[in-house]
Amino acid sequence: MPTTLSERCLWPETSAETPPEYPALASHEEVDVCVVGGGITGLSTALHLAEQGIQATLLEARDIPSGGSGRNVGLVNAGLWIPPDDIVAALGKDDGERANTVLGGAPSKVFDLIERHGIACDATRTGTLHLGHNAKGCQELARRRDQLQNRGASVTLLEGEACELATGTSQIQAALLDERAGTINPCAYTRGLARTAANLGATLYCHSAVTGIERQGDRWRVLTQDGSVTANRVVMATNAYTEDDWNQIRKHFFTGHFYQLASEPLIGEAAEAILPGKQGAWDTRTVLSSIRRDKEGRLLLGSLGKGEGKPLAYLTRWADTIQNHYFPALGNVRWQYTWTGKVAFTPDHTLRIFEPAPGILSATGYNGRGVTTGTVVGEGFAHYIAKGDDSLLPLPLSQPKPIKARPLWSCAYESGFSLYHAGQCLRVLI
């Protein structure tokens, strides 16, 4: 079947929130807080600062959104990638349970913002499904269920007919339904945060890449090509898209990628049987596959790894393999969009929140949970700046050690992902 696949992101083209138009910085300003980065973390920070009457200026190097905030799967997930007990083991009891509590409530924060500010981002609040693709995966889901239920989370392990009806496939033996979670169009959500922040009084500039930061007395001066912002506090919200050597965030994550393909809109009984509750889903594979539908009925498949630079025929072959494995009744599917986003990984799969210098706040290492984590980190930063209280942050401010051999971590991950996908295409792994 001839392909219609092209390399562009689906989410901007289906966003009900219109593209914002913000000027480039071409002057010298003085404000309370300068936020660097116009993704979810930066915009949430600016929005929550504006709600508290604190003057904030945000600088974005490109458009809003241009990074992972507008390119991710759009899952509004609770918690981190790893199970609650593993979080405690990695961070210690106090910090681990704090992260579990704050991030467990993060989906509610996202949906509350959407409702309060009328953000048109195709939000669904019917949960997400973690899919057990084999016996070992189902055992892992049972372990997660027990840990989450012990902490009061509303999760249910679906098995047998209930699982097949919820997922639309007989290839999944069990699925963990997390009723706290849901889905959005992430580009529309990010645009909505920008619109709301600006309406509340924050000043936003695009195409204003920061070239450096310098100390100026007890304040900071943030420099761009054509202007500068002098502020009491600076929030560095660049995360996985941190590029400049002077930016200390670079030392605290290694780069990974996640690619996706979206089909043409699907109709018919076979299509309607796939995730009829409109949940987003991902499986327990060593290199996971994500699965969801969009508002127009497209099937979206994704996985860890870089799609950019790979032949479109290779990506189509991978998507066909996954689709035919899980949903053979669909028959041949035309793939319409493909795109890749960056992920900020850490070796222990937990985030880092720190103060690299007095008056500068930073966060990174969301490990693929950017929608919810970025939202609550932004709120937490604003609360800390306003009240001197970091209790709304998932973790207390710390001074973590830089990650060693970051390029080697990135290379190892990408090589492993590519080999796994090649095995799937050859049907050695499925």
Short mmCIF file of C-alpha atoms in Angstrom, two decimals:
data_model
loop_
_atom_site.label_atom_id
_atom_site.label_comp_id
_atom_site.label_asym_id
_atom_site.label_seq_id
_atom_site.Cartn_x
_atom_site.Cartn_y
_atom_site.Cartn_z
CA MET A 1 0.00 0.00 0.00
CA PRO A 2 1.45 3.44 -0.91
CA THR A 3 2.49 5.40 2.14
CA THR A 4 1.29 8.88 3.04
CA LEU A 5 3.80 9.15 5.89
CA SER A 6 5.56 12.48 6.36
CA GLU A 7 7.90 13.77 9.04
CA ARG A 8 5.84 16.26 10.98
CA CYS A 9 4.22 16.32 14.39
CA LEU A 10 0.49 15.62 14.59
CA TRP A 11 -0.31 17.72 17.67
CA PRO A 12 0.08 21.27 16.27
CA GLU A 13 -2.10 20.38 13.29
CA THR A 14 -5.00 19.17 15.46
CA SER A 15 -4.67 21.75 18.25
CA ALA A 16 -7.77 23.80 19.07
CA GLU A 17 -5.50 26.29 20.84
CA THR A 18 -4.15 28.66 18.20
CA PRO A 19 -0.41 29.30 17.83
CA PRO A 20 0.61 32.13 20.15
CA GLU A 21 2.41 35.14 18.72
CA TYR A 22 4.96 36.64 21.08
CA PRO A 23 7.72 39.08 20.07
CA ALA A 24 11.44 38.62 20.43
CA LEU A 25 13.15 40.44 23.29
CA ALA A 26 14.74 43.63 21.97
CA SER A 27 15.18 45.68 25.14
CA HIS A 28 16.60 45.59 28.65
CA GLU A 29 14.07 44.77 31.35
CA GLU A 30 14.01 44.39 35.12
CA VAL A 31 11.59 41.93 36.75
CA ASP A 32 11.20 39.81 39.85
CA VAL A 33 11.74 36.48 38.06
CA CYS A 34 13.13 35.47 34.67
CA VAL A 35 12.05 32.06 33.38
CA VAL A 36 14.20 30.44 30.70
CA GLY A 37 12.30 27.91 28.59
CA GLY A 38 8.76 28.01 27.18
CA GLY A 39 7.74 24.41 27.79
CA ILE A 40 5.35 23.09 30.40
CA THR A 41 7.70 23.66 33.35
CA GLY A 42 8.53 27.23 32.41
CA LEU A 43 4.96 28.18 31.53
CA SER A 44 3.55 26.59 34.67
CA THR A 45 6.09 28.58 36.68
CA ALA A 46 5.19 31.85 34.94
CA LEU A 47 1.45 31.18 35.25
CA HIS A 48 1.60 30.40 38.98
CA LEU A 49 3.88 33.37 39.65
CA ALA A 50 1.43 35.65 37.85
CA GLU A 51 -1.43 34.26 39.94
CA GLN A 52 0.45 35.43 43.02
CA GLY A 53 1.16 38.88 41.60
CA ILE A 54 4.87 38.27 41.00
CA GLN A 55 6.27 39.90 37.87
CA ALA A 56 7.80 37.31 35.56
CA THR A 57 9.36 37.40 32.10
CA LEU A 58 9.76 34.17 30.12
CA LEU A 59 12.30 33.68 27.34
CA GLU A 60 11.87 30.93 24.74
CA ALA A 61 14.53 30.24 22.11
CA ARG A 62 12.06 29.18 19.41
CA ASP A 63 8.26 28.99 19.25
CA ILE A 64 5.86 27.77 21.95
CA PRO A 65 5.99 24.84 22.00
CA SER A 66 9.02 23.65 20.08
CA GLY A 67 10.45 20.96 22.39
CA GLY A 68 9.15 17.89 24.15
CA SER A 69 6.20 19.74 25.69
CA GLY A 70 4.46 19.72 22.32
CA ARG A 71 5.83 16.43 20.97
CA ASN A 72 5.20 13.86 23.70
CA VAL A 73 2.55 11.12 23.77
CA GLY A 74 0.12 13.28 25.74
CA LEU A 75 -0.29 10.91 28.68
CA VAL A 76 -1.27 12.63 31.92
CA ASN A 77 0.42 10.06 34.14
CA ALA A 78 0.65 9.83 37.90
CA GLY A 79 3.99 9.14 39.58
CA LEU A 80 7.33 8.39 37.98
CA TRP A 81 8.30 5.71 35.48
CA ILE A 82 9.42 3.30 38.20
CA PRO A 83 7.13 1.80 40.90
CA PRO A 84 6.63 3.55 44.27
CA ASP A 85 8.82 1.16 46.28
CA ASP A 86 11.65 1.62 43.76
CA ILE A 87 11.33 5.38 44.14
CA VAL A 88 11.72 5.02 47.89
CA ALA A 89 14.73 2.75 47.40
CA ALA A 90 16.37 5.31 45.10
CA LEU A 91 15.57 8.46 47.09
CA GLY A 92 15.17 7.29 50.68
CA LYS A 93 11.93 6.94 52.63
CA ASP A 94 11.12 10.61 53.28
CA ASP A 95 11.99 11.98 49.85
CA GLY A 96 10.67 8.90 48.07
CA GLU A 97 7.26 9.06 49.71
CA ARG A 98 7.14 12.80 49.15
CA ALA A 99 7.71 12.24 45.43
CA ASN A 100 5.07 9.49 45.40
CA THR A 101 2.51 11.77 47.06
CA VAL A 102 3.14 14.93 45.04
CA LEU A 103 3.42 13.18 41.67
CA GLY A 104 0.53 10.87 42.49
CA GLY A 105 -1.65 13.96 42.71
CA ALA A 106 -0.14 15.61 39.63
CA PRO A 107 -2.87 14.58 37.13
CA SER A 108 -5.43 16.43 39.25
CA LYS A 109 -3.26 19.55 39.02
CA VAL A 110 -3.17 19.28 35.22
CA PHE A 111 -6.91 18.73 34.84
CA ASP A 112 -7.67 21.53 37.29
CA LEU A 113 -5.64 23.99 35.20
CA ILE A 114 -7.39 22.81 32.05
CA GLU A 115 -10.83 23.31 33.60
CA ARG A 116 -10.14 26.60 35.38
CA HIS A 117 -8.60 28.28 32.37
CA GLY A 118 -10.64 26.69 29.58
CA ILE A 119 -7.67 25.09 27.83
CA ALA A 120 -8.95 23.33 24.70
CA CYS A 121 -6.63 20.34 24.58
CA ASP A 122 -8.95 17.36 24.00
CA ALA A 123 -8.55 16.22 27.59
CA THR A 124 -9.87 12.83 28.62
CA ARG A 125 -9.92 11.76 32.26
CA THR A 126 -10.70 8.06 31.95
CA GLY A 127 -7.30 6.82 33.10
CA THR A 128 -4.35 5.14 31.48
CA LEU A 129 -3.61 1.44 30.90
CA HIS A 130 -0.27 -0.25 31.56
CA LEU A 131 -0.33 -3.40 29.41
CA GLY A 132 1.20 -6.72 30.48
CA HIS A 133 2.55 -8.20 27.26
CA ASN A 134 3.74 -11.48 28.82
CA ALA A 135 3.66 -13.41 32.11
CA LYS A 136 6.59 -11.51 33.58
CA GLY A 137 4.98 -8.22 32.63
CA CYS A 138 1.74 -9.24 34.32
CA GLN A 139 3.63 -10.08 37.50
CA GLU A 140 5.18 -6.60 37.41
CA LEU A 141 1.73 -5.05 37.04
CA ALA A 142 0.45 -6.97 40.07
CA ARG A 143 3.42 -5.70 42.06
CA ARG A 144 2.70 -2.13 41.01
CA ARG A 145 -0.98 -2.51 41.83
CA ASP A 146 -0.21 -3.67 45.36
CA GLN A 147 2.26 -0.84 45.96
CA LEU A 148 -0.11 1.80 44.59
CA GLN A 149 -3.17 0.52 46.43
CA ASN A 150 -1.16 0.47 49.66
CA ARG A 151 -0.76 4.22 49.12
CA GLY A 152 -4.45 4.79 48.42
CA ALA A 153 -4.23 5.11 44.63
CA SER A 154 -7.31 4.26 42.57
CA VAL A 155 -5.89 1.49 40.38
CA THR A 156 -7.40 -1.79 39.18
CA LEU A 157 -5.79 -4.81 37.52
CA LEU A 158 -7.98 -5.88 34.60
CA GLU A 159 -7.73 -9.50 33.48
CA GLY A 160 -9.49 -11.86 31.11
CA GLU A 161 -12.52 -10.52 29.24
CA ALA A 162 -12.41 -7.18 31.07
CA CYS A 163 -8.85 -6.66 29.88
CA GLU A 164 -9.64 -7.55 26.27
CA LEU A 165 -12.67 -5.25 26.19
CA ALA A 166 -10.67 -2.35 27.64
CA THR A 167 -7.68 -2.73 25.30
CA GLY A 168 -9.19 -4.14 22.12
CA THR A 169 -6.58 -6.89 21.82
CA SER A 170 -6.27 -10.52 22.85
CA GLN A 171 -2.47 -10.18 23.02
CA ILE A 172 -2.56 -8.57 26.49
CA GLN A 173 -3.14 -10.82 29.50
CA ALA A 174 -3.58 -8.04 32.08
CA ALA A 175 -3.76 -4.24 32.16
CA LEU A 176 -3.33 -1.91 35.11
CA LEU A 177 -5.96 0.83 34.96
CA ASP A 178 -4.90 4.02 36.75
CA GLU A 179 -8.05 6.07 37.17
CA ARG A 180 -6.11 9.16 38.30
CA ALA A 181 -4.66 9.67 34.83
CA GLY A 182 -5.79 10.58 31.30
CA THR A 183 -4.72 12.07 27.97
CA ILE A 184 -4.37 15.45 26.26
CA ASN A 185 -3.10 17.04 23.08
CA PRO A 186 0.22 18.22 24.61
CA CYS A 187 0.79 21.01 22.09
CA ALA A 188 -2.66 22.46 22.81
CA TYR A 189 -2.08 22.17 26.56
CA THR A 190 1.23 24.02 26.30
CA ARG A 191 -0.28 26.73 24.12
CA GLY A 192 -3.11 27.06 26.63
CA LEU A 193 -0.65 27.49 29.49
CA ALA A 194 1.09 30.25 27.50
CA ARG A 195 -2.17 32.04 26.75
CA THR A 196 -3.23 31.85 30.39
CA ALA A 197 0.14 33.02 31.73
CA ALA A 198 0.11 36.03 29.39
CA ASN A 199 -3.50 36.88 30.29
CA LEU A 200 -2.59 36.82 33.97
CA GLY A 201 0.24 39.30 33.45
CA ALA A 202 3.38 37.32 32.63
CA THR A 203 5.52 38.67 29.77
CA LEU A 204 6.48 36.09 27.16
CA TYR A 205 9.14 36.40 24.46
CA CYS A 206 9.86 33.88 21.69
CA HIS A 207 12.89 33.60 19.37
CA SER A 208 14.92 34.96 22.28
CA ALA A 209 17.60 32.39 22.93
CA VAL A 210 19.57 33.00 26.10
CA THR A 211 23.29 33.37 25.41
CA GLY A 212 24.48 33.55 29.02
CA ILE A 213 23.78 34.55 32.60
CA GLU A 214 25.93 36.83 34.71
CA ARG A 215 25.86 37.96 38.30
CA GLN A 216 25.00 41.64 38.79
CA GLY A 217 25.24 42.53 42.45
CA ASP A 218 22.67 40.42 44.28
CA ARG A 219 20.66 39.90 41.07
CA TRP A 220 21.11 38.00 37.80
CA ARG A 221 21.31 39.37 34.29
CA VAL A 222 20.03 37.01 31.59
CA LEU A 223 21.43 37.87 28.16
CA THR A 224 19.97 37.35 24.69
CA GLN A 225 21.27 38.50 21.32
CA ASP A 226 19.22 41.71 21.32
CA GLY A 227 18.35 42.32 24.94
CA SER A 228 18.59 41.28 28.56
CA VAL A 229 16.47 40.66 31.64
CA THR A 230 17.71 41.51 35.12
CA ALA A 231 15.91 39.56 37.83
CA ASN A 232 16.08 38.59 41.49
CA ARG A 233 15.48 34.95 40.62
CA VAL A 234 16.01 32.83 37.51
CA VAL A 235 14.22 29.57 36.74
CA MET A 236 16.02 27.36 34.23
CA ALA A 237 13.31 25.24 32.60
CA THR A 238 15.12 23.86 29.57
CA ASN A 239 15.19 20.16 30.60
CA ALA A 240 15.92 17.75 27.71
CA TYR A 241 16.38 20.60 25.22
CA THR A 242 19.26 22.18 27.13
CA GLU A 243 21.95 22.92 24.53
CA ASP A 244 24.37 25.53 25.88
CA ASP A 245 27.55 24.60 27.72
CA TRP A 246 27.06 27.34 30.33
CA ASN A 247 23.71 25.85 31.38
CA GLN A 248 24.36 23.60 34.40
CA ILE A 249 21.30 21.46 33.65
CA ARG A 250 23.34 19.72 30.92
CA LYS A 251 25.37 17.92 33.58
CA HIS A 252 22.36 16.33 35.27
CA PHE A 253 20.70 14.23 32.54
CA PHE A 254 21.55 12.27 29.45
CA THR A 255 19.53 12.58 26.27
CA GLY A 256 17.14 9.93 25.02
CA HIS A 257 14.45 10.03 22.36
CA PHE A 258 10.90 8.83 21.75
CA TYR A 259 9.39 8.51 18.28
CA GLN A 260 5.75 8.20 17.26
CA LEU A 261 3.66 7.40 14.21
CA ALA A 262 0.03 8.38 13.69
CA SER A 263 -2.30 6.75 11.20
CA GLU A 264 -4.92 8.37 9.07
CA PRO A 265 -8.29 8.62 10.89
CA LEU A 266 -9.77 5.13 11.29
CA ILE A 267 -13.43 4.19 11.22
CA GLY A 268 -15.33 0.94 11.57
CA GLU A 269 -15.93 -1.74 14.18
CA ALA A 270 -12.30 -2.92 14.37
CA ALA A 271 -11.07 0.61 15.00
CA GLU A 272 -13.73 1.43 17.58
CA ALA A 273 -12.78 -1.67 19.60
CA ILE A 274 -9.29 -0.24 20.27
CA LEU A 275 -9.15 1.53 23.64
CA PRO A 276 -12.90 2.29 23.63
CA GLY A 277 -12.58 4.11 26.96
CA LYS A 278 -10.13 6.58 25.34
CA GLN A 279 -7.30 5.68 27.71
CA GLY A 280 -3.70 6.10 26.69
CA ALA A 281 -1.61 2.94 27.04
CA TRP A 282 1.90 1.56 27.07
CA ASP A 283 3.20 -1.98 27.46
CA THR A 284 5.70 -3.76 29.71
CA ARG A 285 8.20 -4.56 26.94
CA THR A 286 11.89 -4.05 27.60
CA VAL A 287 11.62 -1.18 25.11
CA LEU A 288 8.03 -0.10 25.58
CA SER A 289 5.44 0.65 22.92
CA SER A 290 2.86 3.38 23.54
CA ILE A 291 -0.65 3.15 22.12
CA ARG A 292 -3.46 5.70 22.02
CA ARG A 293 -6.15 7.23 19.83
CA ASP A 294 -6.66 10.91 19.06
CA LYS A 295 -9.91 12.89 18.80
CA GLU A 296 -10.18 12.13 15.06
CA GLY A 297 -9.80 8.37 15.50
CA ARG A 298 -6.16 7.99 14.53
CA LEU A 299 -4.08 5.19 16.00
CA LEU A 300 -0.84 6.46 17.53
CA LEU A 301 2.06 4.10 18.17
CA GLY A 302 5.38 5.10 19.70
CA SER A 303 8.53 3.74 21.27
CA LEU A 304 11.80 4.74 22.85
CA GLY A 305 14.46 5.70 20.33
CA LYS A 306 15.19 8.20 17.59
CA GLY A 307 13.00 8.11 14.52
CA GLU A 308 14.74 11.07 12.89
CA GLY A 309 17.31 9.93 10.37
CA LYS A 310 15.77 6.49 9.90
CA PRO A 311 14.14 5.59 6.57
CA LEU A 312 10.38 6.07 6.53
CA ALA A 313 10.07 2.49 5.25
CA TYR A 314 11.80 1.25 8.42
CA LEU A 315 9.45 3.23 10.67
CA THR A 316 6.42 2.02 8.72
CA ARG A 317 7.63 -1.56 8.99
CA TRP A 318 7.95 -1.21 12.76
CA ALA A 319 4.48 0.35 13.11
CA ASP A 320 2.93 -2.32 10.88
CA THR A 321 4.53 -5.04 13.01
CA ILE A 322 3.18 -3.63 16.28
CA GLN A 323 -0.26 -2.88 14.81
CA ASN A 324 -0.63 -6.34 13.25
CA HIS A 325 0.45 -7.98 16.50
CA TYR A 326 -2.01 -6.13 18.70
CA PHE A 327 -4.81 -5.22 16.26
CA PRO A 328 -4.76 -7.54 13.23
CA ALA A 329 -8.47 -6.95 12.52
CA LEU A 330 -7.61 -3.44 11.31
CA GLY A 331 -5.93 -4.84 8.21
CA ASN A 332 -3.62 -2.47 6.34
CA VAL A 333 -3.22 0.93 7.95
CA ARG A 334 -1.93 4.09 6.28
CA TRP A 335 0.53 5.99 8.46
CA GLN A 336 0.29 9.74 8.11
CA TYR A 337 2.63 11.46 10.62
CA THR A 338 5.91 10.63 12.33
CA TRP A 339 7.99 12.71 14.72
CA THR A 340 10.57 12.41 17.49
CA GLY A 341 10.99 14.18 20.82
CA LYS A 342 13.79 14.27 23.35
CA VAL A 343 13.66 12.77 26.85
CA ALA A 344 15.86 13.75 29.81
CA PHE A 345 16.94 10.48 31.46
CA THR A 346 18.79 9.87 34.70
CA PRO A 347 20.49 6.60 35.70
CA ASP A 348 18.10 5.99 38.63
CA HIS A 349 15.00 7.16 36.66
CA THR A 350 14.22 9.91 39.19
CA LEU A 351 14.12 13.66 38.67
CA ARG A 352 16.51 16.29 39.99
CA ILE A 353 15.48 19.65 41.48
CA PHE A 354 18.34 21.86 42.49
CA GLU A 355 19.80 25.35 42.93
CA PRO A 356 23.05 25.50 40.91
CA ALA A 357 23.78 29.00 42.27
CA PRO A 358 22.02 31.27 44.76
CA GLY A 359 18.83 32.59 43.16
CA ILE A 360 18.76 30.08 40.28
CA LEU A 361 16.31 27.17 40.30
CA SER A 362 16.57 24.17 37.95
CA ALA A 363 14.84 20.87 37.31
CA THR A 364 15.48 18.01 34.92
CA GLY A 365 15.33 14.24 34.58
CA TYR A 366 11.58 13.78 34.09
CA ASN A 367 12.25 10.43 32.39
CA GLY A 368 9.23 10.67 30.11
CA ARG A 369 6.72 12.08 32.61
CA GLY A 370 6.93 15.70 31.51
CA VAL A 371 3.26 16.70 31.33
CA THR A 372 2.51 16.11 34.98
CA THR A 373 5.99 16.55 36.44
CA GLY A 374 6.56 19.83 34.61
CA THR A 375 3.20 21.17 35.76
CA VAL A 376 3.75 20.49 39.46
CA VAL A 377 7.42 21.54 39.40
CA GLY A 378 6.36 24.89 37.93
CA GLU A 379 3.75 25.36 40.63
CA GLY A 380 6.29 24.32 43.26
CA PHE A 381 8.91 26.78 41.99
CA ALA A 382 6.39 29.63 42.07
CA HIS A 383 5.31 28.74 45.60
CA TYR A 384 8.93 28.53 46.76
CA ILE A 385 9.75 31.92 45.24
CA ALA A 386 6.66 33.52 46.77
CA LYS A 387 6.67 31.86 50.18
CA GLY A 388 10.14 30.41 50.73
CA ASP A 389 8.48 27.00 51.10
CA ASP A 390 9.45 24.07 48.83
CA SER A 391 6.75 21.68 50.08
CA LEU A 392 4.82 21.70 46.77
CA LEU A 393 7.85 20.41 44.88
CA PRO A 394 8.15 16.62 44.37
CA LEU A 395 11.57 16.75 46.06
CA PRO A 396 13.37 19.26 48.24
CA LEU A 397 16.02 21.42 46.62
CA SER A 398 19.35 19.61 46.67
CA GLN A 399 22.88 19.71 45.26
CA PRO A 400 23.11 16.53 43.15
CA LYS A 401 26.36 15.34 41.66
CA PRO A 402 26.69 15.63 37.87
CA ILE A 403 26.11 12.45 35.89
CA LYS A 404 29.35 10.93 34.63
CA ALA A 405 29.84 9.74 31.04
CA ARG A 406 26.57 11.21 29.79
CA PRO A 407 27.34 10.63 26.08
CA LEU A 408 28.04 6.96 26.80
CA TRP A 409 24.69 6.59 28.57
CA SER A 410 22.92 8.15 25.58
CA CYS A 411 24.78 5.97 23.08
CA ALA A 412 24.08 2.79 25.05
CA TYR A 413 20.36 3.55 25.32
CA GLU A 414 19.95 4.44 21.65
CA SER A 415 21.92 1.40 20.48
CA GLY A 416 19.81 -0.87 22.65
CA PHE A 417 16.57 0.67 21.42
CA SER A 418 17.61 0.33 17.77
CA LEU A 419 18.59 -3.32 18.15
CA TYR A 420 15.31 -4.10 19.91
CA HIS A 421 13.26 -2.41 17.18
CA ALA A 422 15.21 -4.26 14.49
CA GLY A 423 14.32 -7.49 16.26
CA GLN A 424 10.66 -6.49 16.27
CA CYS A 425 10.73 -5.69 12.55
CA LEU A 426 12.31 -9.07 11.86
CA ARG A 427 9.74 -10.67 14.21
CA VAL A 428 12.53 -12.07 16.37
CA LEU A 429 11.06 -10.04 19.25
CA ILE A 430 7.34 -9.41 19.53
#
